PDB file of C-alpha atoms in Angstrom:
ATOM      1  CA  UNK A   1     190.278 140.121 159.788  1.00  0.00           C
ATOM      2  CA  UNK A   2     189.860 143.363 161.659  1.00  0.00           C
ATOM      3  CA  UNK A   3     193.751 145.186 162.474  1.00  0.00           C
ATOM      4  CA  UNK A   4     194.621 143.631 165.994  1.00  0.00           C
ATOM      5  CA  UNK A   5     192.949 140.118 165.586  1.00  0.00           C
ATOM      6  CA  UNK A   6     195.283 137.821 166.146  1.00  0.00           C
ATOM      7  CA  UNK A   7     195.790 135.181 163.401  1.00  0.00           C
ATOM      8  CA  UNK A   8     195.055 131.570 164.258  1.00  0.00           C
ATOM      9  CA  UNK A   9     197.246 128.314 165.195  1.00  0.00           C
ATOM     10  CA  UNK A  10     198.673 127.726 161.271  1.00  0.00           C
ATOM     11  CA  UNK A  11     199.287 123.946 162.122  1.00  0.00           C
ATOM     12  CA  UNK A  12     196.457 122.716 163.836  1.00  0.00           C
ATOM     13  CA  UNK A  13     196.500 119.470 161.669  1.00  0.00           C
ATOM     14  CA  UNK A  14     198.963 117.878 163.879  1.00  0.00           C
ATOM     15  CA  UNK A  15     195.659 117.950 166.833  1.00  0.00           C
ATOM     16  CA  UNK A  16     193.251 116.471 164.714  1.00  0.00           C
ATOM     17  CA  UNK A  17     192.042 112.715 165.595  1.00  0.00           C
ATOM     18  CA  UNK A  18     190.760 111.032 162.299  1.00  0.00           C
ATOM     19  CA  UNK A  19     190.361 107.573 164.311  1.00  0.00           C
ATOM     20  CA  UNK A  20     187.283 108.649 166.072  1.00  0.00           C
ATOM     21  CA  UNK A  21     184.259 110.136 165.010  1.00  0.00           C
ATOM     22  CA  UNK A  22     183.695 113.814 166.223  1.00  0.00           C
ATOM     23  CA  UNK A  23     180.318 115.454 166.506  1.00  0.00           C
ATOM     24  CA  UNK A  24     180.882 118.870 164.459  1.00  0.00           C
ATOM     25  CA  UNK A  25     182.538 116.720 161.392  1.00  0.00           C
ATOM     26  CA  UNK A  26     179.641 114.724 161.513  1.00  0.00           C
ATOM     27  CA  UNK A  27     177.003 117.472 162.105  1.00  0.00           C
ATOM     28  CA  UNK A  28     179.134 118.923 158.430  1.00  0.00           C
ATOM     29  CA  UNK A  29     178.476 115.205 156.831  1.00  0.00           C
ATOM     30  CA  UNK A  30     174.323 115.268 157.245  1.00  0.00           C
ATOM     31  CA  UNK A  31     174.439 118.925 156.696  1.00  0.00           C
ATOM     32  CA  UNK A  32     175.611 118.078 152.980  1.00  0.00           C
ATOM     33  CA  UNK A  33     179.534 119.633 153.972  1.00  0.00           C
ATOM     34  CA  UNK A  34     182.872 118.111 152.714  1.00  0.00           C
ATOM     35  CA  UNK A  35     185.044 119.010 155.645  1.00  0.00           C
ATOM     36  CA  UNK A  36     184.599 114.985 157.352  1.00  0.00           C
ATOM     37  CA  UNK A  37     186.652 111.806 157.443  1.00  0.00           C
ATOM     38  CA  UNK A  38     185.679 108.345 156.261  1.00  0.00           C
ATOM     39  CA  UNK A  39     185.123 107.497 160.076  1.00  0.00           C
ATOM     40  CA  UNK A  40     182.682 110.327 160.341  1.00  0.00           C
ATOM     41  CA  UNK A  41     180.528 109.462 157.835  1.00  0.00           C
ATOM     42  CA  UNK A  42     180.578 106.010 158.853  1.00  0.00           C
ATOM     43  CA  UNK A  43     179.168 106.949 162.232  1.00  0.00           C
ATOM     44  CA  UNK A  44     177.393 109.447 160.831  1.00  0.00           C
ATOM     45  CA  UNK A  45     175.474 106.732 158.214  1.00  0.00           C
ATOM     46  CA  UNK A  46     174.960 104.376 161.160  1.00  0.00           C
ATOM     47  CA  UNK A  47     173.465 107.233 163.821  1.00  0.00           C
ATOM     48  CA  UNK A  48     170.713 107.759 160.179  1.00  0.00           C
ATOM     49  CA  UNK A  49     169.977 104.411 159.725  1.00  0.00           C
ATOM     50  CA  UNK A  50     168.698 103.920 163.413  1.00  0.00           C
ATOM     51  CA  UNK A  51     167.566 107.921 163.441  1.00  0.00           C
ATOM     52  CA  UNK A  52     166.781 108.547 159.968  1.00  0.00           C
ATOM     53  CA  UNK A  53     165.202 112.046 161.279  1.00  0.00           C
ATOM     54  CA  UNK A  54     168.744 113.179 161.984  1.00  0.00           C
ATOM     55  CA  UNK A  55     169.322 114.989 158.697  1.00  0.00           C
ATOM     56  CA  UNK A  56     166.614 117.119 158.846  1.00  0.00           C
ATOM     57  CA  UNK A  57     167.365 118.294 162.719  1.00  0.00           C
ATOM     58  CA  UNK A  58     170.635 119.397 161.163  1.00  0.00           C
ATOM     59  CA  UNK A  59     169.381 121.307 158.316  1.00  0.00           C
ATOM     60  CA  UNK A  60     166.260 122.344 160.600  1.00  0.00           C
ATOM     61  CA  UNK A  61     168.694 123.638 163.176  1.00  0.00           C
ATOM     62  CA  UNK A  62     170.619 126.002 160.879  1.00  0.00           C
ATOM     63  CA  UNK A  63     167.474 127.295 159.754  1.00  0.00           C
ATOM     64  CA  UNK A  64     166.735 128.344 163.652  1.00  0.00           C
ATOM     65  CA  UNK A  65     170.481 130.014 163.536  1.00  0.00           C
ATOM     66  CA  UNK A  66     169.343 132.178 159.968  1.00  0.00           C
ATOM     67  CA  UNK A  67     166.139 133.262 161.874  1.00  0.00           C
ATOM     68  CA  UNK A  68     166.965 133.911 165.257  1.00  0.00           C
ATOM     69  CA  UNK A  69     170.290 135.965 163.816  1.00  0.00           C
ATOM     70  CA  UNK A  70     168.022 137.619 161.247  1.00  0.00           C
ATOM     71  CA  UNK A  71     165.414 138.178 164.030  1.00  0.00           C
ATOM     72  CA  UNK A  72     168.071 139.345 166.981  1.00  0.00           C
ATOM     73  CA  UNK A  73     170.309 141.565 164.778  1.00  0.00           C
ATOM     74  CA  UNK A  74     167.348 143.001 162.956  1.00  0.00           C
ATOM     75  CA  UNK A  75     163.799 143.532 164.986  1.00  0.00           C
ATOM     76  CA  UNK A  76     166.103 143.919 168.131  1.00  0.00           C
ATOM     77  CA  UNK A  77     169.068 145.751 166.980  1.00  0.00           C
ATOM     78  CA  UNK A  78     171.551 143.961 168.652  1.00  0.00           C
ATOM     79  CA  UNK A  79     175.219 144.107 167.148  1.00  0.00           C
ATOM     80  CA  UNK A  80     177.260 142.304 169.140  1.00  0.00           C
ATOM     81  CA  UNK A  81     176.967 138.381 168.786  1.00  0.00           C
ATOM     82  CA  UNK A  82     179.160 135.870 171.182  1.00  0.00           C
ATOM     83  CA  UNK A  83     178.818 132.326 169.962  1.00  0.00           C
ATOM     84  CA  UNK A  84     180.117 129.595 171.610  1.00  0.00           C
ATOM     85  CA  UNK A  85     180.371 125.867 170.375  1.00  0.00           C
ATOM     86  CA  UNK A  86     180.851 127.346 166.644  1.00  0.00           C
ATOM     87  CA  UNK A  87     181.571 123.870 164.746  1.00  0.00           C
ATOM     88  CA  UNK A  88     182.441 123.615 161.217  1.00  0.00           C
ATOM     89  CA  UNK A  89     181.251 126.612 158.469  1.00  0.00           C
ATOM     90  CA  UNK A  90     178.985 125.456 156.313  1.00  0.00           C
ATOM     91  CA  UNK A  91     176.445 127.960 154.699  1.00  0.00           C
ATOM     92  CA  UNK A  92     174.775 130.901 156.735  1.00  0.00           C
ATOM     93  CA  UNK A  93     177.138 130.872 159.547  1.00  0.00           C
ATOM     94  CA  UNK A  94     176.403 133.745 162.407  1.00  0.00           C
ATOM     95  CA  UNK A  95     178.861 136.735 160.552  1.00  0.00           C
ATOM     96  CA  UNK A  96     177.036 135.875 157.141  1.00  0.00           C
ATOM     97  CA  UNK A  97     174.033 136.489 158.804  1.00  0.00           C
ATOM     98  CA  UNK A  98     173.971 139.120 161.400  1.00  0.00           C
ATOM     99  CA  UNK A  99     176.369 141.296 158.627  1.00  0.00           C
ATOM    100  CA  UNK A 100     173.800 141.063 156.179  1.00  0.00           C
ATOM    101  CA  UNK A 101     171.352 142.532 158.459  1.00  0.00           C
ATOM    102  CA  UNK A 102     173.861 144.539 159.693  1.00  0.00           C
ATOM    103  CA  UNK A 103     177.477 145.283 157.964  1.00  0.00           C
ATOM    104  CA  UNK A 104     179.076 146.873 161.657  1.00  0.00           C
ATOM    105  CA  UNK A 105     177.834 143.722 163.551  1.00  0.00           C
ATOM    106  CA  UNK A 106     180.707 142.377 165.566  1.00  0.00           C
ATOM    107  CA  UNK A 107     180.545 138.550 166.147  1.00  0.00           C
ATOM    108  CA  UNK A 108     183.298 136.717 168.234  1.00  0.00           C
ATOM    109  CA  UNK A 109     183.273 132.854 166.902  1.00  0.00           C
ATOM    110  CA  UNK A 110     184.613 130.371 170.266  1.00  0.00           C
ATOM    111  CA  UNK A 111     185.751 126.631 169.816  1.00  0.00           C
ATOM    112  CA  UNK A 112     188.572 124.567 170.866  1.00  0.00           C
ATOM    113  CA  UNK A 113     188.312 122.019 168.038  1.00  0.00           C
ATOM    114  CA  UNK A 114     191.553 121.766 166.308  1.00  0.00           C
ATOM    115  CA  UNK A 115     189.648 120.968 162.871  1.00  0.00           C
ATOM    116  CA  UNK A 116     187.314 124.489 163.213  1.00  0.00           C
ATOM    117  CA  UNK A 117     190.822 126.042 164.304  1.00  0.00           C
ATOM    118  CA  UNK A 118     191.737 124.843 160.713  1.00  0.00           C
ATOM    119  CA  UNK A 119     189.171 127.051 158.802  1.00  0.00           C
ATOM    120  CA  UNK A 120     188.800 129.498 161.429  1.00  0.00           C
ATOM    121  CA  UNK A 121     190.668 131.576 158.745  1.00  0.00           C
ATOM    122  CA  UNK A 122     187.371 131.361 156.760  1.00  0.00           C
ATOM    123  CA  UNK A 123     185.620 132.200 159.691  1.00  0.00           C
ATOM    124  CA  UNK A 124     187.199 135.148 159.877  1.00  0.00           C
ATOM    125  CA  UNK A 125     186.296 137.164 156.546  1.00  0.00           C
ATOM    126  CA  UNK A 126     184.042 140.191 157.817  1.00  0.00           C
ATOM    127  CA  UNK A 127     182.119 143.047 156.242  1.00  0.00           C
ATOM    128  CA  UNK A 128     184.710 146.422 156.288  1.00  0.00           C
ATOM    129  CA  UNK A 129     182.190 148.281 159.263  1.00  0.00           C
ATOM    130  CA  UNK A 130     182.262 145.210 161.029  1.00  0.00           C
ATOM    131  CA  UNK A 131     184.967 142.389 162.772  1.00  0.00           C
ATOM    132  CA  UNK A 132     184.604 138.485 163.107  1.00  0.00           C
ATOM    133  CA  UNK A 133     187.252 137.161 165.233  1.00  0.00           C
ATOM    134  CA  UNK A 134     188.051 133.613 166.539  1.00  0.00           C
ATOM    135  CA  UNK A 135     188.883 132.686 170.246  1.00  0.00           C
ATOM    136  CA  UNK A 136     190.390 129.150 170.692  1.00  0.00           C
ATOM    137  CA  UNK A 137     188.298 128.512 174.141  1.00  0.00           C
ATOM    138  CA  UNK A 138     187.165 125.412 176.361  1.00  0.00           C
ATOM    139  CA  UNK A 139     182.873 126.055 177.084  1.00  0.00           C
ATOM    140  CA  UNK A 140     183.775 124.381 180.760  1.00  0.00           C
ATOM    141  CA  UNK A 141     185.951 127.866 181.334  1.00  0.00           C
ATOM    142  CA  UNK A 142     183.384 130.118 181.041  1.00  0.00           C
ATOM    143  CA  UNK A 143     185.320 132.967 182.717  1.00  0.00           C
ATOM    144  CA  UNK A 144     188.014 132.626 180.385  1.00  0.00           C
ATOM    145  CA  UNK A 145     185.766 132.955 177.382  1.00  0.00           C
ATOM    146  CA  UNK A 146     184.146 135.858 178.719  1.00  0.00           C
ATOM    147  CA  UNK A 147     187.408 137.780 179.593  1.00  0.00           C
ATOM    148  CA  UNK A 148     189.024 136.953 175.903  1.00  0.00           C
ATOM    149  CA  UNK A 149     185.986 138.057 174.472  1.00  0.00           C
ATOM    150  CA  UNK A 150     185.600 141.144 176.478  1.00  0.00           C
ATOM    151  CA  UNK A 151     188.934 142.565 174.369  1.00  0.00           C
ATOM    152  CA  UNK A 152     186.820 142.471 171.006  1.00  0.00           C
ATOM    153  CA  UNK A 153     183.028 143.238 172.584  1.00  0.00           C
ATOM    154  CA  UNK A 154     182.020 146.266 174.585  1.00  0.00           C
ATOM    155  CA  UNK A 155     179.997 144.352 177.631  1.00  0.00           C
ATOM    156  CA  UNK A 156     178.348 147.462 178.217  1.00  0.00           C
ATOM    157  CA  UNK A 157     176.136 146.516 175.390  1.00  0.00           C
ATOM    158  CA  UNK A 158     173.739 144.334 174.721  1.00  0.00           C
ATOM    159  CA  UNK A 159     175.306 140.437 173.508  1.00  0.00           C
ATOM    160  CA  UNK A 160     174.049 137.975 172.186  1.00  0.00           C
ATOM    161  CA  UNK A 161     174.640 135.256 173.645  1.00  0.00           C
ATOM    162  CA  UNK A 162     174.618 131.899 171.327  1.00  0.00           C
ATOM    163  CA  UNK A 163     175.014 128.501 172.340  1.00  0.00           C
ATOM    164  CA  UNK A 164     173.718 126.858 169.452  1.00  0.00           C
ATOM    165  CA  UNK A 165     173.460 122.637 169.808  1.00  0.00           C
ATOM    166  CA  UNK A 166     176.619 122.591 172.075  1.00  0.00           C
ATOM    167  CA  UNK A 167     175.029 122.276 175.964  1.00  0.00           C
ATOM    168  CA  UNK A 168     174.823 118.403 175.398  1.00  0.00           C
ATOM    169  CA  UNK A 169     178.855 118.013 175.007  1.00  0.00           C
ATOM    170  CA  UNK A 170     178.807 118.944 179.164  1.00  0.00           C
ATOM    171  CA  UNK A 171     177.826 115.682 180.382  1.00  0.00           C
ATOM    172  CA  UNK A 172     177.447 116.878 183.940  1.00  0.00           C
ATOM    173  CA  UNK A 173     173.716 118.655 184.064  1.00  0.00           C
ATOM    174  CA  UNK A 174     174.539 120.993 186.977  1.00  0.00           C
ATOM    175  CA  UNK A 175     177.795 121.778 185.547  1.00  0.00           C
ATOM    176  CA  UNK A 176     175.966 122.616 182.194  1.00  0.00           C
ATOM    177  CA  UNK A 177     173.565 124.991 183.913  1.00  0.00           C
ATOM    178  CA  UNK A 178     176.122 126.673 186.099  1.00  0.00           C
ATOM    179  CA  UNK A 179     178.067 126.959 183.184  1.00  0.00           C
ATOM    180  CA  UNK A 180     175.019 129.201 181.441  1.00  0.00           C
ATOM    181  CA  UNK A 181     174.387 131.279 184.276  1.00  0.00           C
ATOM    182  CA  UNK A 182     178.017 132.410 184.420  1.00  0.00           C
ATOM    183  CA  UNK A 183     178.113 133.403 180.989  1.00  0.00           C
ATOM    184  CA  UNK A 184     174.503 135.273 181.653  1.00  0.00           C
ATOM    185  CA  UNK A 185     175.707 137.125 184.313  1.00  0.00           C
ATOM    186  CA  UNK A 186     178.558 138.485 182.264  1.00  0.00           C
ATOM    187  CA  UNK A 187     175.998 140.355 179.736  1.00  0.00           C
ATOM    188  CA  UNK A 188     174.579 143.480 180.560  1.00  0.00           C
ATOM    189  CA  UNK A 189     170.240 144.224 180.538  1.00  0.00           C
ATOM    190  CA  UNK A 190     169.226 143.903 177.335  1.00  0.00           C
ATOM    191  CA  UNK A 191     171.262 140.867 176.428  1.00  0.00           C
ATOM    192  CA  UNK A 192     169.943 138.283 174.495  1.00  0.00           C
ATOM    193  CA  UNK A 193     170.270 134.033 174.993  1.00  0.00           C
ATOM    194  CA  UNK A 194     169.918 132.367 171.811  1.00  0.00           C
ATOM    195  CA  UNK A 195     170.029 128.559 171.931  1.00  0.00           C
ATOM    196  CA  UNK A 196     169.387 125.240 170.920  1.00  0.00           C
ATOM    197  CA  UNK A 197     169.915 121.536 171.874  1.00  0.00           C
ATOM    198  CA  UNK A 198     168.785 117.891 171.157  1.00  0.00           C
ATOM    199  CA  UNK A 199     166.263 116.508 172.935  1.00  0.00           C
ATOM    200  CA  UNK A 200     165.131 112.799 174.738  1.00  0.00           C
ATOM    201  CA  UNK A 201     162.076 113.177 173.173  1.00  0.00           C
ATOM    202  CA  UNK A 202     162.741 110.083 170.571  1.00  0.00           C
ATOM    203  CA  UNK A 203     162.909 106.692 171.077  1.00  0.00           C
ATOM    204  CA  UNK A 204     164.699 106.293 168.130  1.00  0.00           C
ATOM    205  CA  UNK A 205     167.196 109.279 168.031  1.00  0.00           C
ATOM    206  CA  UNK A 206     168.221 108.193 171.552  1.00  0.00           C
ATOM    207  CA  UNK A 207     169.008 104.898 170.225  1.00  0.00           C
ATOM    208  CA  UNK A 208     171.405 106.414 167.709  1.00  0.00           C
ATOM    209  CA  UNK A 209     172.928 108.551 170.435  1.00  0.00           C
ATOM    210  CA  UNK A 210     173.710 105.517 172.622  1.00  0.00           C
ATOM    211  CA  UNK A 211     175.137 103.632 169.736  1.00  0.00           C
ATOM    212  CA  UNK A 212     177.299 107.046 168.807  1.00  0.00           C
ATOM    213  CA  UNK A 213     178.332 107.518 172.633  1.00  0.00           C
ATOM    214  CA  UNK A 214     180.078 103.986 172.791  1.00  0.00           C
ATOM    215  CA  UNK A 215     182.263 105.214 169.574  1.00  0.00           C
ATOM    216  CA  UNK A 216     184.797 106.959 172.184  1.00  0.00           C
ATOM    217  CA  UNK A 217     183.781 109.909 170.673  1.00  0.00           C
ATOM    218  CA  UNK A 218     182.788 112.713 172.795  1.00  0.00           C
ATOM    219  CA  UNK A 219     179.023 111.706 174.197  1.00  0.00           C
ATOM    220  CA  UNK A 220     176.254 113.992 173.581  1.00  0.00           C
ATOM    221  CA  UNK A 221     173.456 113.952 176.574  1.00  0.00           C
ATOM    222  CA  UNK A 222     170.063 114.272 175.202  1.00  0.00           C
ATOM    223  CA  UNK A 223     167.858 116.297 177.640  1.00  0.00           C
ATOM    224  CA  UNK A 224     164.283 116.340 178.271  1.00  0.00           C
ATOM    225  CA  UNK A 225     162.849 119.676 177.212  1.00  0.00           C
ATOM    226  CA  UNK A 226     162.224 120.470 181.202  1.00  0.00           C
ATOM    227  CA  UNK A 227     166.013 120.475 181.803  1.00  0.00           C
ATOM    228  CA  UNK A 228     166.516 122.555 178.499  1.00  0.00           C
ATOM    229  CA  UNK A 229     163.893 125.311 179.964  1.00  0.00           C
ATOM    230  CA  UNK A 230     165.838 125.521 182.953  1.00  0.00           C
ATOM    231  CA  UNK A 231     168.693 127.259 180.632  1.00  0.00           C
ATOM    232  CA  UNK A 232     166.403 130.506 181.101  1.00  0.00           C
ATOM    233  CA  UNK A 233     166.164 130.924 184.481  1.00  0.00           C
ATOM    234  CA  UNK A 234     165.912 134.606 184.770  1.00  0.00           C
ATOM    235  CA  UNK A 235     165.347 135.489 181.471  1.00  0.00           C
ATOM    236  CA  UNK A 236     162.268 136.956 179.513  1.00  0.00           C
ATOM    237  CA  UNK A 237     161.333 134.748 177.109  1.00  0.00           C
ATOM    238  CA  UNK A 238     160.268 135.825 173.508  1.00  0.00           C
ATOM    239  CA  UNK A 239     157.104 134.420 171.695  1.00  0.00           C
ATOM    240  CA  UNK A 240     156.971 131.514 171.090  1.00  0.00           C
ATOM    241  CA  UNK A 241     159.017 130.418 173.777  1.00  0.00           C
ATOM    242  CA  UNK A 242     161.024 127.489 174.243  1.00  0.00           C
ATOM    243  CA  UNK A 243     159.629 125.181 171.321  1.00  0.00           C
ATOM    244  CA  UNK A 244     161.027 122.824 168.761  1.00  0.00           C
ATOM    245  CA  UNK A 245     163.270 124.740 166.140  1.00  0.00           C
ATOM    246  CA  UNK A 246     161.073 124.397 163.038  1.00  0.00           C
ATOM    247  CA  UNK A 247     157.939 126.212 165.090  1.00  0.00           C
ATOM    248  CA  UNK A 248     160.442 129.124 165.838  1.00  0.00           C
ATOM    249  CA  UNK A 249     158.707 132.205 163.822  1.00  0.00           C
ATOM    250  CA  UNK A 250     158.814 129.710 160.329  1.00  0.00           C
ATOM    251  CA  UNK A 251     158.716 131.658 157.231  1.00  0.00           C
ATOM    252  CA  UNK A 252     155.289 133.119 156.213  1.00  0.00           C
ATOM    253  CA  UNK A 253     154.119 130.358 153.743  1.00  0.00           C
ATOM    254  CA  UNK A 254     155.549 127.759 155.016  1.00  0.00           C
ATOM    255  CA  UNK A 255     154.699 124.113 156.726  1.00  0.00           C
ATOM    256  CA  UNK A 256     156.873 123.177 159.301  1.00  0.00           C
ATOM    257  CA  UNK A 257     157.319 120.008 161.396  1.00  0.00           C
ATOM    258  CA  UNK A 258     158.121 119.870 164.751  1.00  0.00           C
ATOM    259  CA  UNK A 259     161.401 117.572 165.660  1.00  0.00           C
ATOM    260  CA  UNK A 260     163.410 116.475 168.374  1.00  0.00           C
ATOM    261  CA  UNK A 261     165.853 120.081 169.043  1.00  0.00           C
ATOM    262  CA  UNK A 262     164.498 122.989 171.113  1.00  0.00           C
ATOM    263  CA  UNK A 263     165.130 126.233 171.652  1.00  0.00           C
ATOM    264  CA  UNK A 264     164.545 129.916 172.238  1.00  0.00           C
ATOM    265  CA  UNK A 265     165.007 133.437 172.471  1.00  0.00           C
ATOM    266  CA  UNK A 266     165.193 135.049 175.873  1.00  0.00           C
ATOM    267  CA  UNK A 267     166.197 139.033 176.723  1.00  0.00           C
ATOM    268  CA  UNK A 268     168.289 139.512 180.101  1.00  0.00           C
ATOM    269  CA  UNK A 269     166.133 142.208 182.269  1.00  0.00           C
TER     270      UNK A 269
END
């Protein structure tokens, strides 16, 4: 942690709910984590057995983060990453990334989870050149994000703007969008959008999301991939534009398989 940071809630246990299931827990579960509760695998078994594609999304999906990071912080020099929505480390996360491609990268983490507030600590390890810091932030106050992150980035640089899998949580779709463009209009030209979300484009997987909505855990909408392309409004998208995660520049030599999360690259003019 970089001189400054500030050092996060130390009992955050206290907020955690291990009655219901909760998304980022679960999303840890199928990506092979140990930081989940009996209830979350339970939901998280269920939402397989009706979805059994669900696994590889979430291992597909972190694959997106490694190459869009790799991509973003390397063939377009950016250094300064803002990711909101972070969930629960696992392996790659953004810092591990962007630092390798870059040690001076600068990447402020945002969540309001109480459980990512518990290993936020871990979040927080950075190269020496650069600084990972943690902001303990609600997406639906997108101003207050932007001015608590404004006191570790320099705005008069090109971001990075991340919202990786998180856009579903705001049920509302208007409130989702407006939600984006505030945050875009923060960046300066040159900014990047880097995102991903679930899509409506399975029978099956929105099934499992129905059955995982009446849990009273907090729902997750499933878009069509329409709605997601309205995210970048304004924006200049990157080859290959808005397409499912696994078709996002794959590795040379390698097969992949489209699935049902979407997303892109897109530079603010």
């Amino acid at each position: 942690m970089a001189e400054g940071q500030r050092t996060p809630d130390q009992d955050p246990l206290s907020k955690i709910d291990t009655t219901v299931p909760h998304s980022a827990r679960i999303w840890n579960y199928w990506m092979g984590g140990k930081d989940n509760y009996e209830v979350d695998r339970v939901a998280g078994d269920a939402y397989r057995r009706i979805a059994p594609n669900i696994e590889t999304m979430a291992r597909a999906s972190r694959g997106y983060l490694i190459r869009t990071v790799t991509f973003v912080a390397g063939e377009l020099g950016i250094r300064q990453f803002l990711d909101i929505g972070t969930g629960l480390p696992t392996y790659d996360n953004t810092h591990q990334v962007a630092q390798r491609v870059a040690p001076e990268a600068r990447i402020v983490y945002v969540d309001n989870d109480p459980l990512v507030l518990r290993h936020a600590q871990a979040l927080l390890t950075s190269t020496p050149e650069g600084v990972t810091d943690y902001i303990d932030a609600n997406l639906h106050e997108p101003e207050t994000i932007i001015e608590a992150a404004g006191k570790i980035l320099d705005f008069e640089k090109p971001v990075a703007l991340m919202l990786m899998g998180i856009l579903g949580h705001i049920q509302d779709y208007e409130e989702a969008k407006s939600i984006v463009s505030h945050l875009q209009a923060a960046l300066p030209s040159g900014s990047y959008f880097v995102h991903y979300d679930s899509t409506d484009t399975d029978a099956e997987l929105r099934r499992a999301q129905e059955g995982y909505d009446d849990t009273g855990a907090v729902p997750y909408v499933l878009r069509s991939p329409r709605q997601v392309a309205a995210f970048y409004d304004g924006l200049e998208l990157l080859d290959p534009g808005i397409v499912s995660c696994p078709l996002w520049r794959p590795e040379p030599g390698t097969d992949p398989q489209p699935t049902d999360v979407y997303g892109g690259v897109a530079r603010k003019p």
